[in-house]
Short mmCIF file of N, CA and C in Angstrom, two decimals:
data_model
loop_
_atom_site.label_atom_id
_atom_site.label_comp_id
_atom_site.label_asym_id
_atom_site.label_seq_id
_atom_site.Cartn_x
_atom_site.Cartn_y
_atom_site.Cartn_z
N UNK Q 219 8.54 48.90 -18.59
CA UNK Q 219 8.25 47.48 -18.61
C UNK Q 219 9.06 46.79 -17.52
N UNK Q 220 8.43 45.92 -16.79
CA UNK Q 220 9.09 45.13 -15.76
C UNK Q 220 9.85 44.01 -16.44
N UNK Q 221 11.16 44.16 -16.59
CA UNK Q 221 11.97 43.19 -17.33
C UNK Q 221 11.97 41.82 -16.66
N UNK Q 222 11.72 41.76 -15.36
CA UNK Q 222 11.64 40.47 -14.69
C UNK Q 222 10.37 39.72 -15.05
N UNK Q 223 9.38 40.42 -15.56
CA UNK Q 223 8.09 39.83 -15.87
C UNK Q 223 8.01 39.37 -17.32
N UNK Q 224 8.59 40.13 -18.24
CA UNK Q 224 8.52 39.80 -19.66
C UNK Q 224 9.93 39.56 -20.19
N UNK Q 225 10.07 38.46 -20.90
CA UNK Q 225 11.36 38.12 -21.51
C UNK Q 225 11.18 38.16 -23.02
N UNK Q 226 12.08 38.86 -23.72
CA UNK Q 226 12.09 38.92 -25.17
C UNK Q 226 13.22 38.02 -25.66
N UNK Q 227 12.90 37.13 -26.60
CA UNK Q 227 13.93 36.24 -27.13
C UNK Q 227 13.58 35.83 -28.56
N UNK Q 228 14.59 35.31 -29.25
CA UNK Q 228 14.40 34.81 -30.61
C UNK Q 228 13.50 33.57 -30.53
N UNK Q 229 12.55 33.47 -31.46
CA UNK Q 229 11.63 32.33 -31.46
C UNK Q 229 12.34 31.05 -31.88
N UNK Q 230 11.89 29.95 -31.30
CA UNK Q 230 12.35 28.62 -31.69
C UNK Q 230 11.12 27.84 -32.18
N UNK Q 231 11.37 26.75 -32.86
CA UNK Q 231 10.29 26.00 -33.51
C UNK Q 231 9.15 25.62 -32.56
N UNK Q 232 9.49 25.27 -31.33
CA UNK Q 232 8.44 24.87 -30.38
C UNK Q 232 7.56 26.05 -29.94
N UNK Q 233 7.90 27.27 -30.36
CA UNK Q 233 7.08 28.45 -30.04
C UNK Q 233 5.90 28.61 -31.00
N UNK Q 234 5.88 27.84 -32.08
CA UNK Q 234 4.87 28.04 -33.13
C UNK Q 234 3.45 28.01 -32.57
N UNK Q 235 3.17 27.09 -31.65
CA UNK Q 235 1.82 26.97 -31.08
C UNK Q 235 1.45 28.23 -30.29
N UNK Q 236 2.36 28.71 -29.46
CA UNK Q 236 2.10 29.92 -28.67
C UNK Q 236 1.96 31.17 -29.54
N UNK Q 237 2.80 31.27 -30.56
CA UNK Q 237 2.71 32.41 -31.49
C UNK Q 237 1.37 32.37 -32.21
N UNK Q 238 0.96 31.18 -32.65
CA UNK Q 238 -0.32 31.04 -33.35
C UNK Q 238 -1.48 31.49 -32.47
N UNK Q 239 -1.44 31.15 -31.20
CA UNK Q 239 -2.52 31.56 -30.28
C UNK Q 239 -2.56 33.08 -30.15
N UNK Q 240 -1.41 33.71 -29.99
CA UNK Q 240 -1.36 35.18 -29.91
C UNK Q 240 -1.84 35.78 -31.22
N UNK Q 241 -1.43 35.21 -32.34
CA UNK Q 241 -1.80 35.72 -33.65
C UNK Q 241 -3.32 35.73 -33.83
N UNK Q 242 -3.95 34.60 -33.59
CA UNK Q 242 -5.40 34.49 -33.76
C UNK Q 242 -6.14 35.35 -32.75
N UNK Q 243 -5.77 35.24 -31.47
CA UNK Q 243 -6.47 36.00 -30.43
C UNK Q 243 -6.32 37.51 -30.64
N UNK Q 244 -5.13 37.94 -31.08
CA UNK Q 244 -4.90 39.37 -31.33
C UNK Q 244 -5.72 39.86 -32.51
N UNK Q 245 -5.80 39.07 -33.55
CA UNK Q 245 -6.62 39.46 -34.69
C UNK Q 245 -8.07 39.64 -34.24
N UNK Q 246 -8.56 38.73 -33.42
CA UNK Q 246 -9.97 38.79 -33.01
C UNK Q 246 -10.27 40.00 -32.13
N UNK Q 247 -9.30 40.43 -31.33
CA UNK Q 247 -9.55 41.62 -30.50
C UNK Q 247 -9.21 42.91 -31.25
N UNK Q 248 -8.10 42.92 -31.98
CA UNK Q 248 -7.65 44.14 -32.67
C UNK Q 248 -8.56 44.49 -33.84
N UNK Q 249 -9.00 43.49 -34.58
CA UNK Q 249 -9.73 43.77 -35.81
C UNK Q 249 -11.24 43.55 -35.72
N UNK Q 250 -11.77 43.34 -34.50
CA UNK Q 250 -13.22 43.27 -34.33
C UNK Q 250 -13.81 44.60 -34.80
N UNK Q 251 -14.89 44.54 -35.54
CA UNK Q 251 -15.57 45.72 -36.10
C UNK Q 251 -14.75 46.43 -37.19
N UNK Q 252 -13.66 45.82 -37.62
CA UNK Q 252 -12.87 46.34 -38.75
C UNK Q 252 -12.91 45.30 -39.87
N UNK Q 253 -12.48 44.09 -39.54
CA UNK Q 253 -12.47 42.96 -40.47
C UNK Q 253 -13.79 42.20 -40.26
N UNK Q 254 -14.42 41.70 -41.32
CA UNK Q 254 -15.69 40.98 -41.16
C UNK Q 254 -15.59 39.82 -40.14
N UNK Q 255 -16.63 39.72 -39.30
CA UNK Q 255 -16.68 38.67 -38.28
C UNK Q 255 -16.51 37.28 -38.89
N UNK Q 256 -17.11 37.07 -40.06
CA UNK Q 256 -17.03 35.76 -40.71
C UNK Q 256 -15.56 35.36 -40.94
N UNK Q 257 -14.74 36.33 -41.35
CA UNK Q 257 -13.32 36.07 -41.57
C UNK Q 257 -12.63 35.75 -40.25
N UNK Q 258 -12.88 36.59 -39.23
CA UNK Q 258 -12.23 36.39 -37.93
C UNK Q 258 -12.63 35.05 -37.31
N UNK Q 259 -13.89 34.67 -37.47
CA UNK Q 259 -14.37 33.42 -36.88
C UNK Q 259 -13.74 32.19 -37.54
N UNK Q 260 -13.25 32.34 -38.76
CA UNK Q 260 -12.64 31.21 -39.47
C UNK Q 260 -11.15 31.05 -39.16
N UNK Q 261 -10.55 32.03 -38.48
CA UNK Q 261 -9.13 31.91 -38.13
C UNK Q 261 -8.95 30.72 -37.20
N UNK Q 262 -7.92 29.92 -37.46
CA UNK Q 262 -7.70 28.75 -36.60
C UNK Q 262 -6.27 28.73 -36.08
N UNK Q 263 -6.17 28.23 -34.86
CA UNK Q 263 -4.85 28.06 -34.26
C UNK Q 263 -4.01 27.09 -35.09
N UNK Q 264 -4.64 26.04 -35.60
CA UNK Q 264 -3.92 25.01 -36.33
C UNK Q 264 -3.28 25.55 -37.60
N UNK Q 265 -4.03 26.33 -38.37
CA UNK Q 265 -3.46 26.85 -39.63
C UNK Q 265 -2.36 27.86 -39.34
N UNK Q 266 -2.53 28.69 -38.32
CA UNK Q 266 -1.49 29.66 -37.97
C UNK Q 266 -0.27 28.96 -37.39
N UNK Q 267 -0.48 27.89 -36.64
CA UNK Q 267 0.66 27.14 -36.10
C UNK Q 267 1.50 26.58 -37.24
N UNK Q 268 0.84 26.05 -38.27
CA UNK Q 268 1.57 25.52 -39.42
C UNK Q 268 2.33 26.64 -40.13
N UNK Q 269 1.68 27.80 -40.27
CA UNK Q 269 2.33 28.95 -40.90
C UNK Q 269 3.60 29.33 -40.13
N UNK Q 270 3.52 29.39 -38.80
CA UNK Q 270 4.68 29.78 -37.98
C UNK Q 270 5.73 28.68 -37.93
N UNK Q 271 5.31 27.43 -37.99
CA UNK Q 271 6.27 26.32 -38.05
C UNK Q 271 7.13 26.46 -39.31
N UNK Q 272 6.50 26.91 -40.39
CA UNK Q 272 7.23 27.11 -41.64
C UNK Q 272 8.09 28.37 -41.61
N UNK Q 273 7.65 29.42 -40.90
CA UNK Q 273 8.33 30.72 -40.92
C UNK Q 273 9.51 30.82 -39.96
N UNK Q 274 9.39 30.24 -38.79
CA UNK Q 274 10.42 30.41 -37.75
C UNK Q 274 11.83 30.03 -38.21
N UNK Q 275 12.01 28.93 -38.95
CA UNK Q 275 13.38 28.57 -39.36
C UNK Q 275 14.08 29.63 -40.21
N UNK Q 276 13.31 30.51 -40.84
CA UNK Q 276 13.91 31.55 -41.68
C UNK Q 276 14.39 32.76 -40.87
N UNK Q 277 14.08 32.79 -39.58
CA UNK Q 277 14.57 33.85 -38.71
C UNK Q 277 13.70 35.10 -38.71
N UNK Q 278 14.15 36.07 -37.94
CA UNK Q 278 13.44 37.33 -37.85
C UNK Q 278 12.21 37.32 -36.98
N UNK Q 279 12.01 36.24 -36.21
CA UNK Q 279 10.83 36.10 -35.36
C UNK Q 279 11.27 36.15 -33.90
N UNK Q 280 10.57 36.99 -33.12
CA UNK Q 280 10.88 37.17 -31.70
C UNK Q 280 9.61 37.03 -30.89
N UNK Q 281 9.75 36.54 -29.67
CA UNK Q 281 8.60 36.38 -28.79
C UNK Q 281 8.81 37.12 -27.48
N UNK Q 282 7.68 37.49 -26.89
CA UNK Q 282 7.65 38.02 -25.52
C UNK Q 282 6.94 36.97 -24.69
N UNK Q 283 7.58 36.56 -23.61
CA UNK Q 283 6.92 35.58 -22.75
C UNK Q 283 6.87 36.11 -21.32
N UNK Q 284 5.82 35.73 -20.61
CA UNK Q 284 5.69 36.15 -19.21
C UNK Q 284 6.49 35.22 -18.32
N UNK Q 285 6.46 35.48 -17.02
CA UNK Q 285 7.29 34.70 -16.10
C UNK Q 285 6.86 33.25 -15.97
N UNK Q 286 5.70 32.90 -16.56
CA UNK Q 286 5.26 31.50 -16.56
C UNK Q 286 5.61 30.81 -17.87
N UNK Q 287 6.34 31.53 -18.75
CA UNK Q 287 6.73 30.95 -20.02
C UNK Q 287 5.66 31.01 -21.10
N UNK Q 288 4.56 31.74 -20.83
CA UNK Q 288 3.48 31.88 -21.80
C UNK Q 288 3.83 32.98 -22.80
N UNK Q 289 3.72 32.69 -24.09
CA UNK Q 289 3.99 33.70 -25.11
C UNK Q 289 2.81 34.67 -25.14
N UNK Q 290 3.12 35.96 -24.95
CA UNK Q 290 2.08 37.00 -24.90
C UNK Q 290 2.19 37.99 -26.05
N UNK Q 291 3.25 37.84 -26.88
CA UNK Q 291 3.42 38.73 -28.02
C UNK Q 291 4.52 38.19 -28.92
N UNK Q 292 4.56 38.72 -30.15
CA UNK Q 292 5.62 38.33 -31.08
C UNK Q 292 5.81 39.42 -32.11
N UNK Q 293 6.97 39.37 -32.75
CA UNK Q 293 7.27 40.28 -33.87
C UNK Q 293 8.03 39.50 -34.92
N UNK Q 294 7.97 40.02 -36.16
CA UNK Q 294 8.70 39.40 -37.26
C UNK Q 294 9.08 40.49 -38.24
N UNK Q 295 10.30 40.40 -38.75
CA UNK Q 295 10.75 41.37 -39.74
C UNK Q 295 11.80 40.79 -40.66
N UNK Q 296 12.15 41.56 -41.68
CA UNK Q 296 13.15 41.14 -42.65
C UNK Q 296 13.25 42.15 -43.77
N UNK Q 297 13.67 41.70 -44.94
CA UNK Q 297 13.79 42.60 -46.09
C UNK Q 297 12.41 43.06 -46.54
N UNK Q 298 12.34 44.28 -47.05
CA UNK Q 298 11.08 44.83 -47.56
C UNK Q 298 10.60 43.94 -48.69
N UNK Q 299 9.32 43.55 -48.65
CA UNK Q 299 8.81 42.52 -49.55
C UNK Q 299 8.24 43.02 -50.87
N UNK Q 300 7.66 44.21 -50.91
CA UNK Q 300 6.92 44.62 -52.10
C UNK Q 300 7.79 45.18 -53.22
N UNK Q 301 8.91 45.81 -52.86
CA UNK Q 301 9.72 46.48 -53.86
C UNK Q 301 9.13 47.81 -54.30
N UNK Q 302 8.07 48.25 -53.63
CA UNK Q 302 7.38 49.48 -54.02
C UNK Q 302 7.92 50.74 -53.36
N UNK Q 303 8.82 50.60 -52.41
CA UNK Q 303 9.25 51.76 -51.62
C UNK Q 303 10.75 51.97 -51.73
N UNK Q 304 11.14 52.70 -52.76
CA UNK Q 304 12.56 53.01 -52.97
C UNK Q 304 13.11 53.71 -51.75
N UNK Q 305 14.28 53.31 -51.33
CA UNK Q 305 14.90 53.93 -50.16
C UNK Q 305 14.54 53.24 -48.86
N UNK Q 306 13.66 52.25 -48.92
CA UNK Q 306 13.27 51.50 -47.72
C UNK Q 306 13.62 50.04 -47.98
N UNK Q 307 14.59 49.51 -47.22
CA UNK Q 307 15.06 48.17 -47.50
C UNK Q 307 14.63 47.11 -46.49
N UNK Q 308 14.13 47.52 -45.33
CA UNK Q 308 13.68 46.58 -44.31
C UNK Q 308 12.18 46.71 -44.06
N UNK Q 309 11.63 45.71 -43.39
CA UNK Q 309 10.19 45.75 -43.09
C UNK Q 309 9.90 45.05 -41.77
N UNK Q 310 9.05 45.67 -40.98
CA UNK Q 310 8.47 45.03 -39.80
C UNK Q 310 7.21 44.36 -40.32
N UNK Q 311 7.25 43.04 -40.46
CA UNK Q 311 6.14 42.32 -41.07
C UNK Q 311 4.93 42.20 -40.14
N UNK Q 312 5.20 41.97 -38.87
CA UNK Q 312 4.10 41.73 -37.93
C UNK Q 312 4.56 42.01 -36.51
N UNK Q 313 3.63 42.51 -35.72
CA UNK Q 313 3.84 42.61 -34.28
C UNK Q 313 2.45 42.53 -33.64
N UNK Q 314 2.29 41.56 -32.78
CA UNK Q 314 1.01 41.35 -32.10
C UNK Q 314 1.27 41.05 -30.64
N UNK Q 315 0.42 41.62 -29.80
CA UNK Q 315 0.52 41.43 -28.35
C UNK Q 315 -0.89 41.18 -27.84
N UNK Q 316 -1.05 40.20 -26.96
CA UNK Q 316 -2.37 39.95 -26.38
C UNK Q 316 -2.89 41.23 -25.75
N UNK Q 317 -4.17 41.48 -25.91
CA UNK Q 317 -4.78 42.75 -25.47
C UNK Q 317 -4.44 43.09 -24.02
N UNK Q 318 -4.50 42.09 -23.15
CA UNK Q 318 -4.28 42.36 -21.72
C UNK Q 318 -2.82 42.71 -21.39
N UNK Q 319 -1.92 42.54 -22.35
CA UNK Q 319 -0.51 42.87 -22.14
C UNK Q 319 -0.08 44.15 -22.87
N UNK Q 320 -1.02 44.76 -23.60
CA UNK Q 320 -0.68 45.97 -24.35
C UNK Q 320 -0.52 47.15 -23.41
N UNK Q 321 0.26 48.14 -23.86
CA UNK Q 321 0.46 49.35 -23.08
C UNK Q 321 1.49 49.20 -21.98
N UNK Q 322 2.32 48.17 -22.04
CA UNK Q 322 3.33 47.92 -21.00
C UNK Q 322 4.76 48.03 -21.52
N UNK Q 323 4.93 48.51 -22.75
CA UNK Q 323 6.27 48.64 -23.31
C UNK Q 323 6.74 47.40 -24.05
N UNK Q 324 5.88 46.39 -24.15
CA UNK Q 324 6.27 45.14 -24.81
C UNK Q 324 6.46 45.37 -26.31
N UNK Q 325 5.62 46.21 -26.91
CA UNK Q 325 5.74 46.49 -28.34
C UNK Q 325 7.11 47.04 -28.68
N UNK Q 326 7.54 48.03 -27.94
CA UNK Q 326 8.87 48.62 -28.17
C UNK Q 326 9.95 47.57 -27.98
N UNK Q 327 9.78 46.74 -26.94
CA UNK Q 327 10.78 45.69 -26.68
C UNK Q 327 10.81 44.65 -27.79
N UNK Q 328 9.69 44.44 -28.49
CA UNK Q 328 9.65 43.48 -29.59
C UNK Q 328 10.15 44.08 -30.91
N UNK Q 329 10.06 45.38 -31.06
CA UNK Q 329 10.55 46.02 -32.28
C UNK Q 329 12.08 46.07 -32.28
N UNK Q 330 12.65 46.29 -31.10
CA UNK Q 330 14.11 46.46 -31.01
C UNK Q 330 14.91 45.30 -31.61
N UNK Q 331 14.63 44.03 -31.28
CA UNK Q 331 15.43 42.96 -31.88
C UNK Q 331 15.24 42.83 -33.40
N UNK Q 332 14.05 43.19 -33.89
CA UNK Q 332 13.84 43.18 -35.35
C UNK Q 332 14.74 44.22 -35.99
N UNK Q 333 14.77 45.42 -35.41
CA UNK Q 333 15.63 46.48 -35.94
C UNK Q 333 17.10 46.08 -35.85
N UNK Q 334 17.48 45.48 -34.73
CA UNK Q 334 18.87 45.02 -34.58
C UNK Q 334 19.21 43.99 -35.66
N UNK Q 335 18.27 43.09 -35.95
CA UNK Q 335 18.51 42.08 -36.98
C UNK Q 335 18.61 42.74 -38.37
N UNK Q 336 17.72 43.71 -38.64
CA UNK Q 336 17.78 44.41 -39.92
C UNK Q 336 19.14 45.11 -40.08
N UNK Q 337 19.57 45.78 -39.03
CA UNK Q 337 20.88 46.45 -39.08
C UNK Q 337 21.99 45.44 -39.30
N UNK Q 338 21.89 44.27 -38.68
CA UNK Q 338 22.87 43.21 -38.87
C UNK Q 338 22.91 42.69 -40.29
N UNK Q 339 21.82 42.87 -41.02
CA UNK Q 339 21.74 42.47 -42.43
C UNK Q 339 22.23 43.59 -43.36
N UNK Q 340 22.64 44.71 -42.73
CA UNK Q 340 23.10 45.85 -43.52
C UNK Q 340 21.98 46.75 -44.00
N UNK Q 341 20.78 46.57 -43.46
CA UNK Q 341 19.63 47.39 -43.83
C UNK Q 341 19.56 48.61 -42.91
N UNK Q 342 19.15 49.75 -43.45
CA UNK Q 342 19.18 50.98 -42.64
C UNK Q 342 17.83 51.70 -42.57
N UNK Q 343 16.83 51.19 -43.27
CA UNK Q 343 15.52 51.82 -43.26
C UNK Q 343 14.45 50.74 -43.16
N UNK Q 344 13.19 51.18 -42.93
CA UNK Q 344 12.16 50.18 -42.67
C UNK Q 344 10.78 50.75 -42.97
N UNK Q 345 9.87 49.85 -43.36
CA UNK Q 345 8.46 50.18 -43.48
C UNK Q 345 7.66 49.21 -42.63
N UNK Q 346 6.42 49.60 -42.34
CA UNK Q 346 5.44 48.72 -41.73
C UNK Q 346 4.09 49.10 -42.32
N UNK Q 347 3.24 48.12 -42.56
CA UNK Q 347 1.90 48.36 -43.07
C UNK Q 347 0.91 48.05 -41.95
N UNK Q 348 -0.06 48.94 -41.77
CA UNK Q 348 -1.03 48.79 -40.68
C UNK Q 348 -2.40 49.27 -41.17
N UNK Q 349 -3.43 48.53 -40.82
CA UNK Q 349 -4.77 48.95 -41.21
C UNK Q 349 -5.07 50.32 -40.62
N UNK Q 350 -5.64 51.19 -41.45
CA UNK Q 350 -5.92 52.56 -41.03
C UNK Q 350 -6.83 52.62 -39.80
N UNK Q 351 -7.78 51.70 -39.72
CA UNK Q 351 -8.72 51.70 -38.59
C UNK Q 351 -8.13 51.10 -37.31
N UNK Q 352 -6.93 50.56 -37.38
CA UNK Q 352 -6.28 49.97 -36.21
C UNK Q 352 -5.70 51.11 -35.37
N UNK Q 353 -6.25 51.33 -34.19
CA UNK Q 353 -5.79 52.43 -33.34
C UNK Q 353 -4.35 52.24 -32.88
N UNK Q 354 -3.84 51.03 -32.95
CA UNK Q 354 -2.44 50.78 -32.56
C UNK Q 354 -1.45 51.42 -33.53
N UNK Q 355 -1.94 51.96 -34.64
CA UNK Q 355 -1.04 52.61 -35.60
C UNK Q 355 -0.32 53.79 -34.96
N UNK Q 356 -0.89 54.36 -33.93
CA UNK Q 356 -0.25 55.49 -33.23
C UNK Q 356 1.09 55.06 -32.61
N UNK Q 357 1.22 53.78 -32.30
CA UNK Q 357 2.47 53.23 -31.78
C UNK Q 357 3.61 53.53 -32.75
N UNK Q 358 3.36 53.34 -34.05
CA UNK Q 358 4.39 53.56 -35.07
C UNK Q 358 4.73 55.04 -35.19
N UNK Q 359 3.72 55.88 -35.00
CA UNK Q 359 3.96 57.32 -35.03
C UNK Q 359 4.84 57.73 -33.85
N UNK Q 360 4.58 57.15 -32.69
CA UNK Q 360 5.39 57.45 -31.51
C UNK Q 360 6.84 56.99 -31.68
N UNK Q 361 7.05 55.94 -32.48
CA UNK Q 361 8.41 55.46 -32.76
C UNK Q 361 9.08 56.28 -33.87
N UNK Q 362 8.38 57.29 -34.38
CA UNK Q 362 8.96 58.16 -35.39
C UNK Q 362 8.65 57.80 -36.83
N UNK Q 363 7.75 56.84 -37.04
CA UNK Q 363 7.36 56.48 -38.39
C UNK Q 363 6.56 57.58 -39.06
N UNK Q 364 6.83 57.82 -40.33
CA UNK Q 364 6.11 58.83 -41.12
C UNK Q 364 5.27 58.11 -42.16
N UNK Q 365 4.04 58.57 -42.34
CA UNK Q 365 3.17 57.98 -43.37
C UNK Q 365 3.75 58.28 -44.74
N UNK Q 366 3.99 57.22 -45.51
CA UNK Q 366 4.55 57.41 -46.85
C UNK Q 366 3.62 56.95 -47.96
N UNK Q 367 2.57 56.20 -47.59
CA UNK Q 367 1.66 55.70 -48.62
C UNK Q 367 0.40 55.16 -47.96
N UNK Q 368 -0.63 55.01 -48.77
CA UNK Q 368 -1.86 54.32 -48.38
C UNK Q 368 -2.18 53.34 -49.51
N UNK Q 369 -2.44 52.10 -49.15
CA UNK Q 369 -2.78 51.09 -50.15
C UNK Q 369 -4.11 50.45 -49.77
N UNK Q 370 -4.78 49.89 -50.76
CA UNK Q 370 -6.04 49.21 -50.50
C UNK Q 370 -5.78 47.71 -50.45
N UNK Q 371 -6.37 47.07 -49.44
CA UNK Q 371 -6.30 45.63 -49.31
C UNK Q 371 -7.71 45.08 -49.16
N UNK Q 372 -7.86 43.81 -49.40
CA UNK Q 372 -9.16 43.17 -49.21
C UNK Q 372 -8.98 42.03 -48.22
N UNK Q 373 -9.76 42.07 -47.16
CA UNK Q 373 -9.72 41.02 -46.15
C UNK Q 373 -11.15 40.55 -45.92
N UNK Q 374 -11.39 39.29 -46.15
CA UNK Q 374 -12.72 38.73 -45.95
C UNK Q 374 -13.78 39.38 -46.83
N UNK Q 375 -13.37 39.82 -48.02
CA UNK Q 375 -14.31 40.44 -48.95
C UNK Q 375 -14.56 41.92 -48.71
N UNK Q 376 -13.90 42.50 -47.72
CA UNK Q 376 -14.07 43.92 -47.40
C UNK Q 376 -12.81 44.69 -47.81
N UNK Q 377 -13.01 45.78 -48.52
CA UNK Q 377 -11.89 46.64 -48.92
C UNK Q 377 -11.53 47.55 -47.75
N UNK Q 378 -10.24 47.57 -47.42
CA UNK Q 378 -9.74 48.36 -46.29
C UNK Q 378 -8.52 49.14 -46.73
N UNK Q 379 -8.28 50.26 -46.06
CA UNK Q 379 -7.08 51.05 -46.33
C UNK Q 379 -5.99 50.65 -45.35
N UNK Q 380 -4.81 50.47 -45.90
CA UNK Q 380 -3.64 50.14 -45.10
C UNK Q 380 -2.65 51.28 -45.23
N UNK Q 381 -2.20 51.79 -44.09
CA UNK Q 381 -1.22 52.88 -44.09
C UNK Q 381 0.17 52.27 -44.10
N UNK Q 382 1.07 52.92 -44.84
CA UNK Q 382 2.46 52.49 -44.87
C UNK Q 382 3.26 53.56 -44.13
N UNK Q 383 3.91 53.15 -43.06
CA UNK Q 383 4.80 54.04 -42.31
C UNK Q 383 6.23 53.70 -42.68
N UNK Q 384 7.07 54.72 -42.74
CA UNK Q 384 8.46 54.49 -43.08
C UNK Q 384 9.40 55.21 -42.13
N UNK Q 385 10.56 54.61 -41.95
CA UNK Q 385 11.67 55.20 -41.20
C UNK Q 385 12.86 55.25 -42.16
N UNK Q 386 13.36 56.45 -42.45
CA UNK Q 386 14.49 56.59 -43.35
C UNK Q 386 15.78 56.03 -42.76
N UNK Q 387 15.89 56.09 -41.44
CA UNK Q 387 17.13 55.67 -40.78
C UNK Q 387 16.79 54.97 -39.46
N UNK Q 388 16.85 53.65 -39.46
CA UNK Q 388 16.50 52.89 -38.26
C UNK Q 388 17.62 52.87 -37.23
N UNK Q 389 18.79 53.39 -37.61
CA UNK Q 389 19.92 53.36 -36.67
C UNK Q 389 19.70 54.27 -35.48
N UNK Q 390 18.73 55.18 -35.56
CA UNK Q 390 18.52 56.14 -34.48
C UNK Q 390 17.18 55.98 -33.78
N UNK Q 391 16.47 54.88 -34.00
CA UNK Q 391 15.17 54.70 -33.35
C UNK Q 391 15.33 54.46 -31.85
N UNK Q 392 16.34 53.65 -31.47
CA UNK Q 392 16.53 53.35 -30.04
C UNK Q 392 17.88 53.87 -29.58
#
C-alpha cells in the first residue's frame, strides 16, 4: 500500500457522512446478487449517517482516506457482542472499502488499529462474521482466521449463512 496515498486514522464525528457513503456503496457492490435488490435499493446515506453519528463517540471506528481527504474505507471493532463464543473476547464488527480501492492493502491497514485497540482493552482474541457468499471472506482466512461456526441470518427477507471466523490470539496477527 502506498502510505502517502492512503491515511488510516481514528474516526471523528464529522466523518459520519463519508463513512455512511462507503457503507451504503460497499453494500450495493459487495452484496449485489446476494442480498435482495429491494433491500439494497432502500439503503440510504441519511440513515447510515445517523447510525455512524451515534456510533463514533463510543470509539473503535477507523477510516481510510485518500490524499484528497475522501473516506474510501472504514473499520469498527470492540468487545464480542453475542456471548456465544467462549474464549473469544473481541470482535471486528465491520470493515468496508469502496470497490475501486480494494486489493491495495487497505483492509489489512484498517484491521490493525482495531486489533491494537482490542489489545489495549486487554482483549486477546477476536471473531468476525461474514456472509458465506461474500468472496471477501478469503481476506479473513489470509489473516489467519479459522472458521468456528456458521449461523443463519435474514436480510431483506432472505435467509443467508454467515460464517464466523475466530482468532485465538490476536497478539500475533501483525
